[in-house]
CSV table of C-alpha atoms in Angstrom, one decimal:
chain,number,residue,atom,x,y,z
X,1,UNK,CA,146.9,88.7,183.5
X,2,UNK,CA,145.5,92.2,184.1
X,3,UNK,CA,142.8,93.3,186.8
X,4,UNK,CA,139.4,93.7,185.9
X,5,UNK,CA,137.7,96.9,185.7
X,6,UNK,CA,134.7,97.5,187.6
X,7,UNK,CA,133.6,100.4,184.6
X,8,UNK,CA,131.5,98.9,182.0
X,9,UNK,CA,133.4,97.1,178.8
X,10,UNK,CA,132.4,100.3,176.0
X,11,UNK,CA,132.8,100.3,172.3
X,12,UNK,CA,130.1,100.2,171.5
X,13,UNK,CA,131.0,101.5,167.7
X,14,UNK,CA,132.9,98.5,166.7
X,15,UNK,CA,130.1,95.8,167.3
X,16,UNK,CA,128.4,94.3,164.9
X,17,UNK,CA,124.7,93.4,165.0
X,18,UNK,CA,123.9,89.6,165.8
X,19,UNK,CA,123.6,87.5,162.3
X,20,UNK,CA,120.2,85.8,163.2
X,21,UNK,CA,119.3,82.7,161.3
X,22,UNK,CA,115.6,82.5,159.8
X,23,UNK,CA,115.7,78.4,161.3
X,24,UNK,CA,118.1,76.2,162.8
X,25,UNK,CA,120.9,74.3,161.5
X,26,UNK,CA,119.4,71.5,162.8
X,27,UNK,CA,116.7,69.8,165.4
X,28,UNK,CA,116.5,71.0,168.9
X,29,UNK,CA,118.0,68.8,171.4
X,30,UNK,CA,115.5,66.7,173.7
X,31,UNK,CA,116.7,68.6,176.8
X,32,UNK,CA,115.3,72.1,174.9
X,33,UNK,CA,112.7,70.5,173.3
X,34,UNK,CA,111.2,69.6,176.5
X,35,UNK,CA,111.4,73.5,177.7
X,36,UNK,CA,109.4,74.2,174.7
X,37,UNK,CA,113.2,75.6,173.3
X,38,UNK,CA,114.5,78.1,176.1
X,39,UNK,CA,115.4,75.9,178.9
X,40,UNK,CA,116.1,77.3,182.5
X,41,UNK,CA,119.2,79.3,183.2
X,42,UNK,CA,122.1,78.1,185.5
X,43,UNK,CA,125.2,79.8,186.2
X,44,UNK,CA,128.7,78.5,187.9
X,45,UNK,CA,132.1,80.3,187.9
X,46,UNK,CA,135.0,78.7,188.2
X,47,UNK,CA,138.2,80.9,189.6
X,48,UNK,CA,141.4,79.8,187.5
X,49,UNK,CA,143.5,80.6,189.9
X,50,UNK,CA,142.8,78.0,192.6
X,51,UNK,CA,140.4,75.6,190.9
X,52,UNK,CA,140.8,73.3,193.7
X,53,UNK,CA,137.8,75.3,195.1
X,54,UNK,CA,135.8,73.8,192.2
X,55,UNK,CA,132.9,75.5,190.6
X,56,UNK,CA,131.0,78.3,192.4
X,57,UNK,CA,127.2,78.4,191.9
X,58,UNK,CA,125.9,81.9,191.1
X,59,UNK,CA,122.3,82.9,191.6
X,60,UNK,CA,122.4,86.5,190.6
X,61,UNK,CA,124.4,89.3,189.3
X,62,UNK,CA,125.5,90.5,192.8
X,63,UNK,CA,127.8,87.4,193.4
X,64,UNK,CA,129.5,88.1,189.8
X,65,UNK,CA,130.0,91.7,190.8
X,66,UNK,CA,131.7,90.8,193.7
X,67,UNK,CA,133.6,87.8,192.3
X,68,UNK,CA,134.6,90.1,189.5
X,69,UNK,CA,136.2,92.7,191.8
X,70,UNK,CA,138.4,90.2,193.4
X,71,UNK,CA,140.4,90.7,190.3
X,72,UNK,CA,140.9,86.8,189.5
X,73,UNK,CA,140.7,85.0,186.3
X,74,UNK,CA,136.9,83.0,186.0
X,75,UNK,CA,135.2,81.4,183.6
X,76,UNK,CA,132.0,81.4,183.7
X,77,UNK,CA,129.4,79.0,182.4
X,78,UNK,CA,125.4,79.7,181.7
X,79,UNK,CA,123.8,77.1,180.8
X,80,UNK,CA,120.2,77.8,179.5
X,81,UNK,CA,118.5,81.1,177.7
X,82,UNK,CA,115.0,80.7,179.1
X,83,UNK,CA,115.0,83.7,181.9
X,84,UNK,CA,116.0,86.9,179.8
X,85,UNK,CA,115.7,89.1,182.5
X,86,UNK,CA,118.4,86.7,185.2
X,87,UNK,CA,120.7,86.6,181.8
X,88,UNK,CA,120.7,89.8,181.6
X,89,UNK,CA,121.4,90.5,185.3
X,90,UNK,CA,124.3,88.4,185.4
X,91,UNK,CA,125.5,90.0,182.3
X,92,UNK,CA,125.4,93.1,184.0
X,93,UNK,CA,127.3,91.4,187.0
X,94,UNK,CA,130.3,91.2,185.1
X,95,UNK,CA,130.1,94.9,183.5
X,96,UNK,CA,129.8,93.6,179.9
X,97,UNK,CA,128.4,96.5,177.5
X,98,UNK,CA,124.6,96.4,176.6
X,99,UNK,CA,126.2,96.5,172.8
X,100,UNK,CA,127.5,93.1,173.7
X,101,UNK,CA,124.4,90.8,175.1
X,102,UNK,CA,122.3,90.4,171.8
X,103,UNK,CA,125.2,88.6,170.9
X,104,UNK,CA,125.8,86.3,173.3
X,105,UNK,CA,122.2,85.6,174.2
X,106,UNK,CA,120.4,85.8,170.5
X,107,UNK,CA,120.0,82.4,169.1
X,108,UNK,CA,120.2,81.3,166.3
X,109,UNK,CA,123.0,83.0,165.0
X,110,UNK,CA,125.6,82.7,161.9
X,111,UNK,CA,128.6,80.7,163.2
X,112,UNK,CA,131.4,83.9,163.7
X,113,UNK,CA,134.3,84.9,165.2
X,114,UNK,CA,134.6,88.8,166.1
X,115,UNK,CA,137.4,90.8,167.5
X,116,UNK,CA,136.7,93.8,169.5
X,117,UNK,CA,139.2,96.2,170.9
X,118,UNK,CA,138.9,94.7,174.3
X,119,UNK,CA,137.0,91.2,173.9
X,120,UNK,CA,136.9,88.4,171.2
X,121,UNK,CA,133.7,87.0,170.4
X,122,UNK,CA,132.9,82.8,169.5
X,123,UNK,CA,130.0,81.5,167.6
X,124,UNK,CA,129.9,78.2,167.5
X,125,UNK,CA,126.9,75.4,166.6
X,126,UNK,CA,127.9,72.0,168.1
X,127,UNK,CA,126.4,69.4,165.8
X,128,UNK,CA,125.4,65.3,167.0
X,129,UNK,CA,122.9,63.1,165.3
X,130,UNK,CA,120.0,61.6,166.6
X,131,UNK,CA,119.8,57.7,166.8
X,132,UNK,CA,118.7,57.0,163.7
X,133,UNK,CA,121.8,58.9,162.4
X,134,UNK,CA,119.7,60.4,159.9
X,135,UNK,CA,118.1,64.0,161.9
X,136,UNK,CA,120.9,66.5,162.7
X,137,UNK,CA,120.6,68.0,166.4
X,138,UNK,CA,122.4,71.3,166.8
X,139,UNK,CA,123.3,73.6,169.7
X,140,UNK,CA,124.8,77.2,169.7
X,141,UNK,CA,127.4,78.1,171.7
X,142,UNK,CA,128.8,81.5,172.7
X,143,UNK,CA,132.5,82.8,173.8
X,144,UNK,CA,133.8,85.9,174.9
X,145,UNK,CA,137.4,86.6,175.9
X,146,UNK,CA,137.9,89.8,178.2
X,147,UNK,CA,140.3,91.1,180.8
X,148,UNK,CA,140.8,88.5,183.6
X,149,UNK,CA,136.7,86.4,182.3
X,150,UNK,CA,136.2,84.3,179.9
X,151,UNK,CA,132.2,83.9,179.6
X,152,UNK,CA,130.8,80.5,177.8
X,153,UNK,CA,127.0,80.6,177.2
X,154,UNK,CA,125.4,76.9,176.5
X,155,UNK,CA,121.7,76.9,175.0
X,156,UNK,CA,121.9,73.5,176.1
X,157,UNK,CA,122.0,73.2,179.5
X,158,UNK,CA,122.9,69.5,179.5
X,159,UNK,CA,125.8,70.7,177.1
X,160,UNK,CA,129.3,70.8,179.0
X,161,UNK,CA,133.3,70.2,178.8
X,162,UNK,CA,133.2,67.5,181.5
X,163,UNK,CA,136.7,66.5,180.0
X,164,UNK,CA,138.2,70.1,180.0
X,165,UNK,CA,136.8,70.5,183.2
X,166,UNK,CA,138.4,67.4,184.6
X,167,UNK,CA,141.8,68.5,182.9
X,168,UNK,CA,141.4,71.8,184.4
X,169,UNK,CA,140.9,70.8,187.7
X,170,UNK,CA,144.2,67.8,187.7
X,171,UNK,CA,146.3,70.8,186.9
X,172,UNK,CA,148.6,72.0,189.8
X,173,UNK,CA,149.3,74.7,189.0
X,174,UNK,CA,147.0,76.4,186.5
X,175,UNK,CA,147.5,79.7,187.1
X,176,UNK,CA,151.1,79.0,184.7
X,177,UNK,CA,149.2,76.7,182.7
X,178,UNK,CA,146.3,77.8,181.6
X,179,UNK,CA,145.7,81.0,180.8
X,180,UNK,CA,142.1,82.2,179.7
X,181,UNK,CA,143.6,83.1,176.1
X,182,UNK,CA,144.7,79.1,176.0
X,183,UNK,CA,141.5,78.4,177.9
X,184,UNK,CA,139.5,80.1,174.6
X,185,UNK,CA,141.0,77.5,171.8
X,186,UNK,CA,140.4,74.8,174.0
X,187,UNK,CA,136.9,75.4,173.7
X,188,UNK,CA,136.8,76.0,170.2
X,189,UNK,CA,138.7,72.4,169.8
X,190,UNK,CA,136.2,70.9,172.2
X,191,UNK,CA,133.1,71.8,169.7
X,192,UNK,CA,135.2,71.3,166.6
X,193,UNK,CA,136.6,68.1,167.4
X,194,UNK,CA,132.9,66.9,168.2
X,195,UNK,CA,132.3,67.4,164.2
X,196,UNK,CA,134.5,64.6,162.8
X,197,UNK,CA,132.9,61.6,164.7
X,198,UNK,CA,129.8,62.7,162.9
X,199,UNK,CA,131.1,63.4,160.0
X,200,UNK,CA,132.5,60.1,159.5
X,201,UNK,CA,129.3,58.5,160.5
X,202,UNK,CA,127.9,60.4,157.5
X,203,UNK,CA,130.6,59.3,155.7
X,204,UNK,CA,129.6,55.5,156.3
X,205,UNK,CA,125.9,55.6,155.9
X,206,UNK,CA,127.0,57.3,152.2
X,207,UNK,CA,129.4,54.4,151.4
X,208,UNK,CA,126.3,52.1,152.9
X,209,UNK,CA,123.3,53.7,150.6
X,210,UNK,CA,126.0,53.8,147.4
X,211,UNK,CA,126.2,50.1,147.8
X,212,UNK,CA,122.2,49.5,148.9
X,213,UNK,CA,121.3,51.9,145.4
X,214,UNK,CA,123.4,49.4,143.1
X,215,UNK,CA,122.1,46.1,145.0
X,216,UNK,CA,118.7,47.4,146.0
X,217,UNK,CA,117.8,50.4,144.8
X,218,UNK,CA,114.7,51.7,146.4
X,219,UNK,CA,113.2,55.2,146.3
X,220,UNK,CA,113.4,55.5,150.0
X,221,UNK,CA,117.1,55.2,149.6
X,222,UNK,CA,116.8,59.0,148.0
X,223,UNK,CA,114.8,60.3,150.6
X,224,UNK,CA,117.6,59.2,152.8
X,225,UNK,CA,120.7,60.2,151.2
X,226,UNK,CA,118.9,63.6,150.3
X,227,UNK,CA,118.3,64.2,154.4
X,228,UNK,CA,121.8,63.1,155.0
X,229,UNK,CA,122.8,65.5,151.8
X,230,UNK,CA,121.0,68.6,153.6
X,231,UNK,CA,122.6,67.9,157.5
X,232,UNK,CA,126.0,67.8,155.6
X,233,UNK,CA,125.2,71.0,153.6
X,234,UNK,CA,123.8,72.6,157.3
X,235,UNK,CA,127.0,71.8,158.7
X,236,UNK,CA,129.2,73.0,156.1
X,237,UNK,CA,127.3,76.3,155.9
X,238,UNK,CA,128.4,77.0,160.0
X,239,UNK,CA,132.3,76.1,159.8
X,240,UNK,CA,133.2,77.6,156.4
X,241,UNK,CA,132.8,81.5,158.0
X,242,UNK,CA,135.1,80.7,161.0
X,243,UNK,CA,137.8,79.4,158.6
X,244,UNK,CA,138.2,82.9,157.0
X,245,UNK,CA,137.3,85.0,160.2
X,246,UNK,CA,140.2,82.5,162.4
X,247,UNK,CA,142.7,83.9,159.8
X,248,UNK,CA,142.0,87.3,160.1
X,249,UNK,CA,141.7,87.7,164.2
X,250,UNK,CA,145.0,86.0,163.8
X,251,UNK,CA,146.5,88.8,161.6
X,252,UNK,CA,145.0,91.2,164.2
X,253,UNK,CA,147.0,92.6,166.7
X,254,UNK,CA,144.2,91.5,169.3
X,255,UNK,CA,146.1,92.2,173.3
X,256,UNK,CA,144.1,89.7,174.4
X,257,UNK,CA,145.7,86.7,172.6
X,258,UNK,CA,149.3,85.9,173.7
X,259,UNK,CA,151.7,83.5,171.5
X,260,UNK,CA,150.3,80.4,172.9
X,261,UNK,CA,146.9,81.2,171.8
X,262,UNK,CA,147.6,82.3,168.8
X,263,UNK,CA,149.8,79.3,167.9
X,264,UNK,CA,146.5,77.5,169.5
X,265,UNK,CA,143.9,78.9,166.9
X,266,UNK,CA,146.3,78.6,164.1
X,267,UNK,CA,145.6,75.0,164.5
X,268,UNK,CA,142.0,75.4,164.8
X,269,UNK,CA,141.7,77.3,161.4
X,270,UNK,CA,144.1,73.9,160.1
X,271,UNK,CA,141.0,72.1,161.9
X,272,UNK,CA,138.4,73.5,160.3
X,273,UNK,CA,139.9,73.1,156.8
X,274,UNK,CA,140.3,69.7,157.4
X,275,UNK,CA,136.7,69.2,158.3
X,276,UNK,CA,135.7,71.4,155.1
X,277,UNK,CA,138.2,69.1,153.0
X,278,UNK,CA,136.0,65.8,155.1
X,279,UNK,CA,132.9,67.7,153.7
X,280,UNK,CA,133.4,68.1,150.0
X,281,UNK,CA,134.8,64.5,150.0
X,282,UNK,CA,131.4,63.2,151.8
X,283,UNK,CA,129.8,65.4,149.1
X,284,UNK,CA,131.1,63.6,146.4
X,285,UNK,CA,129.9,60.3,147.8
X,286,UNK,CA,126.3,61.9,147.8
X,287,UNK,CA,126.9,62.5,144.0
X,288,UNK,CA,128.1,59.3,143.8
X,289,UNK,CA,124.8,57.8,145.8
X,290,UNK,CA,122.8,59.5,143.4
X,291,UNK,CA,124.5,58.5,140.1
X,292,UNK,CA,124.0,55.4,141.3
X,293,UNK,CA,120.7,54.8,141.7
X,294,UNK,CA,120.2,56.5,138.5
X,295,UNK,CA,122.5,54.0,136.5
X,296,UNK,CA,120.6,51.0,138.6
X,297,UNK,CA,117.2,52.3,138.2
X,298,UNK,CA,118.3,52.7,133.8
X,299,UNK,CA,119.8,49.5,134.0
X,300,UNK,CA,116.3,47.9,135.7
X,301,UNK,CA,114.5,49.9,133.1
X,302,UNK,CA,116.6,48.4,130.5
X,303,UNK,CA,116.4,44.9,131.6
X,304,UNK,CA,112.0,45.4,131.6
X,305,UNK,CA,112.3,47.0,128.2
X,306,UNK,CA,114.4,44.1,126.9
X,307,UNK,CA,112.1,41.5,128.3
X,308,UNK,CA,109.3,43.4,127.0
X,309,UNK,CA,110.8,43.5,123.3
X,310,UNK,CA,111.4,39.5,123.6
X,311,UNK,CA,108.3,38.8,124.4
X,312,UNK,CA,106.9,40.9,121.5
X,313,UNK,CA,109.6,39.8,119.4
X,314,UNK,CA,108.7,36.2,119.8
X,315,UNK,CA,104.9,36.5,119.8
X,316,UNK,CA,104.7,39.2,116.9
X,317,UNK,CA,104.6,36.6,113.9
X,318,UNK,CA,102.2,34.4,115.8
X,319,UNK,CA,99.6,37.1,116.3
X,320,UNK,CA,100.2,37.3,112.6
X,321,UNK,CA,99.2,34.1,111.8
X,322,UNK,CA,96.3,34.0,113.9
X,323,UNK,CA,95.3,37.0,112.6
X,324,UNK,CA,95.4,36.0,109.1
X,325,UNK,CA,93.4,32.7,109.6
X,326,UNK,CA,90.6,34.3,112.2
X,327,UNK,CA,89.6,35.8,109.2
X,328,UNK,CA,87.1,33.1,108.3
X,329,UNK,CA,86.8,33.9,104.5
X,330,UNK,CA,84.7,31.0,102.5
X,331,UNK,CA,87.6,31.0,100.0
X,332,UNK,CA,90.7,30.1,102.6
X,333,UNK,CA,91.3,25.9,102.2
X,334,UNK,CA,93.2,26.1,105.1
X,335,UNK,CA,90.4,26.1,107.3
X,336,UNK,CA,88.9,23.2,106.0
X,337,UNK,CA,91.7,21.3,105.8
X,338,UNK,CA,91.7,18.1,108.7
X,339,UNK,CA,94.4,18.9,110.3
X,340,UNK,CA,94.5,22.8,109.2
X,341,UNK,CA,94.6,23.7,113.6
X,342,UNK,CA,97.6,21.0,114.0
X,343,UNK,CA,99.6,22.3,111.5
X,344,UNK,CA,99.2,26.1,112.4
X,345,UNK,CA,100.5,25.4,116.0
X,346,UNK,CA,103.4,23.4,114.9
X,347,UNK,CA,104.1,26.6,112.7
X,348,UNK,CA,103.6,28.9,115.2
X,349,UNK,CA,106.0,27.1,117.4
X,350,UNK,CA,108.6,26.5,115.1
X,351,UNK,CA,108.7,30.2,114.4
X,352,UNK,CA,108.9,30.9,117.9
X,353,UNK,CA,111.4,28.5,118.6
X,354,UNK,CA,113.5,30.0,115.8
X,355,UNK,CA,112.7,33.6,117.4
X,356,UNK,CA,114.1,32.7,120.5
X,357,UNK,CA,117.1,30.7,119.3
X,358,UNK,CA,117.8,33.6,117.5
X,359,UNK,CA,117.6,36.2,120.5
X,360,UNK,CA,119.4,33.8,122.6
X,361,UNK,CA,122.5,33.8,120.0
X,362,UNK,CA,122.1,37.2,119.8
X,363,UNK,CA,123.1,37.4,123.9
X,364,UNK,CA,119.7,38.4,124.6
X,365,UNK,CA,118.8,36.3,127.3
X,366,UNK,CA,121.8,36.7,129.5
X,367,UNK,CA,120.4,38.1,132.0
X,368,UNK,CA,118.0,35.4,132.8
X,369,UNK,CA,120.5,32.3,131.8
X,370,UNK,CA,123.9,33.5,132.6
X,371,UNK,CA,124.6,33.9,128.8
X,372,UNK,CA,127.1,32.2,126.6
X,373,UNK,CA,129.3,34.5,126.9
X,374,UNK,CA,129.4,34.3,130.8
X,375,UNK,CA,129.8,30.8,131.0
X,376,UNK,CA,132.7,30.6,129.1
X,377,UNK,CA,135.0,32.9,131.7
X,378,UNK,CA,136.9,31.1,134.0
């Protein structure tokens, strides 16, 4: 590892502007939400190379600065984006570029990953749902690599590694273990591997409303698989850029990155297209919630139709009949014959009798009896 610089990080002509997001991916966490959505900042560093001392708790820029001239490897965490002005003095601490802070501190941003000539830059959202496994809850994270600091920015400030962290720490001797490079794409794992727990939970509450729309098909069952339909879509829309961009920092001659690293997020672009492959899949099974509830709704529709045509069917010739002889005409001898009404409603069953015998051969009432059909299968 090379010795920090105390001059400032400059190129400023290769960075890019921050890609803002007009909303969210998804709902703000409970801990933010509190805070009104900037929650207070805390800082800790943590020296690589003699993390038996544990994490250091930084209340300025000053301590940085002078942490940062010792020349060791840190990582440093910020938790919180609610105090621009202590951000940006503890940005300053570690002589990052002005260029750079937008986008570390900007949120929300697009999901990215950014070489620079002497950093690498990390955009991540880390997704979880809410109890009801129905609202998505998302959280942006930012890296960046440079000489000797590794700098992770949490707008959550309950939002942590505590397993990382507890790794770290069990290492003897980390300084030949863990290099910051390596340190990077554990990170990136950390967040990704946090996607597929809820991405198989989506995956079940799909294969649960697909079975609820051909049992019970209800219109809140739409409402439902259309909010699951949109978190999927959200989450989709944040890891398909970091496929492409993983690629090409990896086909980048980036210093920064030695061979373990690279081998490291080689495996995390694999990652992500196995969590893009998980997506389309679970998008097919909201298709597949949608068809059917369609084909159950038809078939419902159908079955109310048919009854509706039986009953007409059957009752048609009857309201014929009494039709014909409410007439009351002085020249109709039915209606003066003695048993003229007896013999009209033994016609007018008979005919409905013969209706429904009919309809009944015809496999019409299946769905109410069984059917003939039905009952002769074994």
């Amino acid at each position: 590892m090379t010795t920090a610089s105390n001059a400032s990080i400059s190129y400023q002509d290769s960075i890019p502007e921050p890609i803002r997001l007009p909303d969210r991916p998804g709902e703000m966490p409970s801990h933010l939400f509190v805070h009104g959505g900037l929650a207070p900042v805390s800082c800790r560093a943590l020296d690589l190379s003699d993390t038996a001392v544990g994490w250091q708790p930084i209340r300025n820029g000053a301590t940085l600065r002078a942490l940062r001239q010792e020349g060791q490897p840190l990582w440093v965490q910020i938790r919180g984006l609610g105090d621009r002005p202590l951000l940006e003095d503890l940005l300053s601490g570690l002589h990052l570029d002005h260029e750079l802070w937008p986008l570390l501190l900007d949120a929300p941003q697009q999901a990215r990953v950014d070489s620079f000539p002497q950093a690498v830059l990390v955009v991540l959202h880390q997704f979880s749902l809410a109890s009801n496994q129905v609202h998505l809850i998302s959280e942006q994270i930012a890296l960046l690599l440079v000489n000797d600091l590794l700098i992770s920015i949490h707008e959550n400030p309950r939002s942590d590694f505590s397993d990382l962290e507890a790794w770290i720490q069990s290492l003897e001797a980390p300084e030949s273990d863990l290099d910051l490079d390596n340190l990077l794409h554990y990170l990136i794992d950390e967040v990704l591997d946090t996607q597929l727990p809820m991405l198989e939970i989506m995956r079940s509450s799909f294969d649960d409303l697909e079975e609820a729309a051909l049992m019970r098909p209800k219109p809140s069952l739409l409402n439902r698989a259309f909010q699951l339909r949109m978190n999927l879509r959200r989450t989709r829309r944040q890891l398909w850029p970091l496929r492409n961009q993983l690629i090409r920092l990896l086909r980048q001659s980036q210093r920064l990155l030695g061979p373990g690293a690279r081998q490291g997020l080689h495996e995390m672009a694999e990652h992500v297209n196995t969590l893009l492959d998980i997506g389309e899949q679970i998008q097919r099974q909201a298709d597949a919630v949608t068809d059917a509830y369609l084909a159950s709704t038809g078939n419902r529709m159908n079955q109310i139709m048919k009854t509706l045509t039986i009953v007409s069917t059957i009752f048609a010739p009857l309201t014929f009949i009494a039709g014909i002889y409410g007439m009351n005409f002085e020249n109709m001898p039915e209606l003066k014959w003695k048993y003229g009404y007896a013999y009209s409603l033994l016609l007018m069953t008979i005919i409905a009798a013969l209706q429904a015998y009919f309809l009944w051969r015809r496999g019409w009432f299946q769905d109410w009896t069984g059917g003939r059909q039905g009952k002769r299968l074994p």
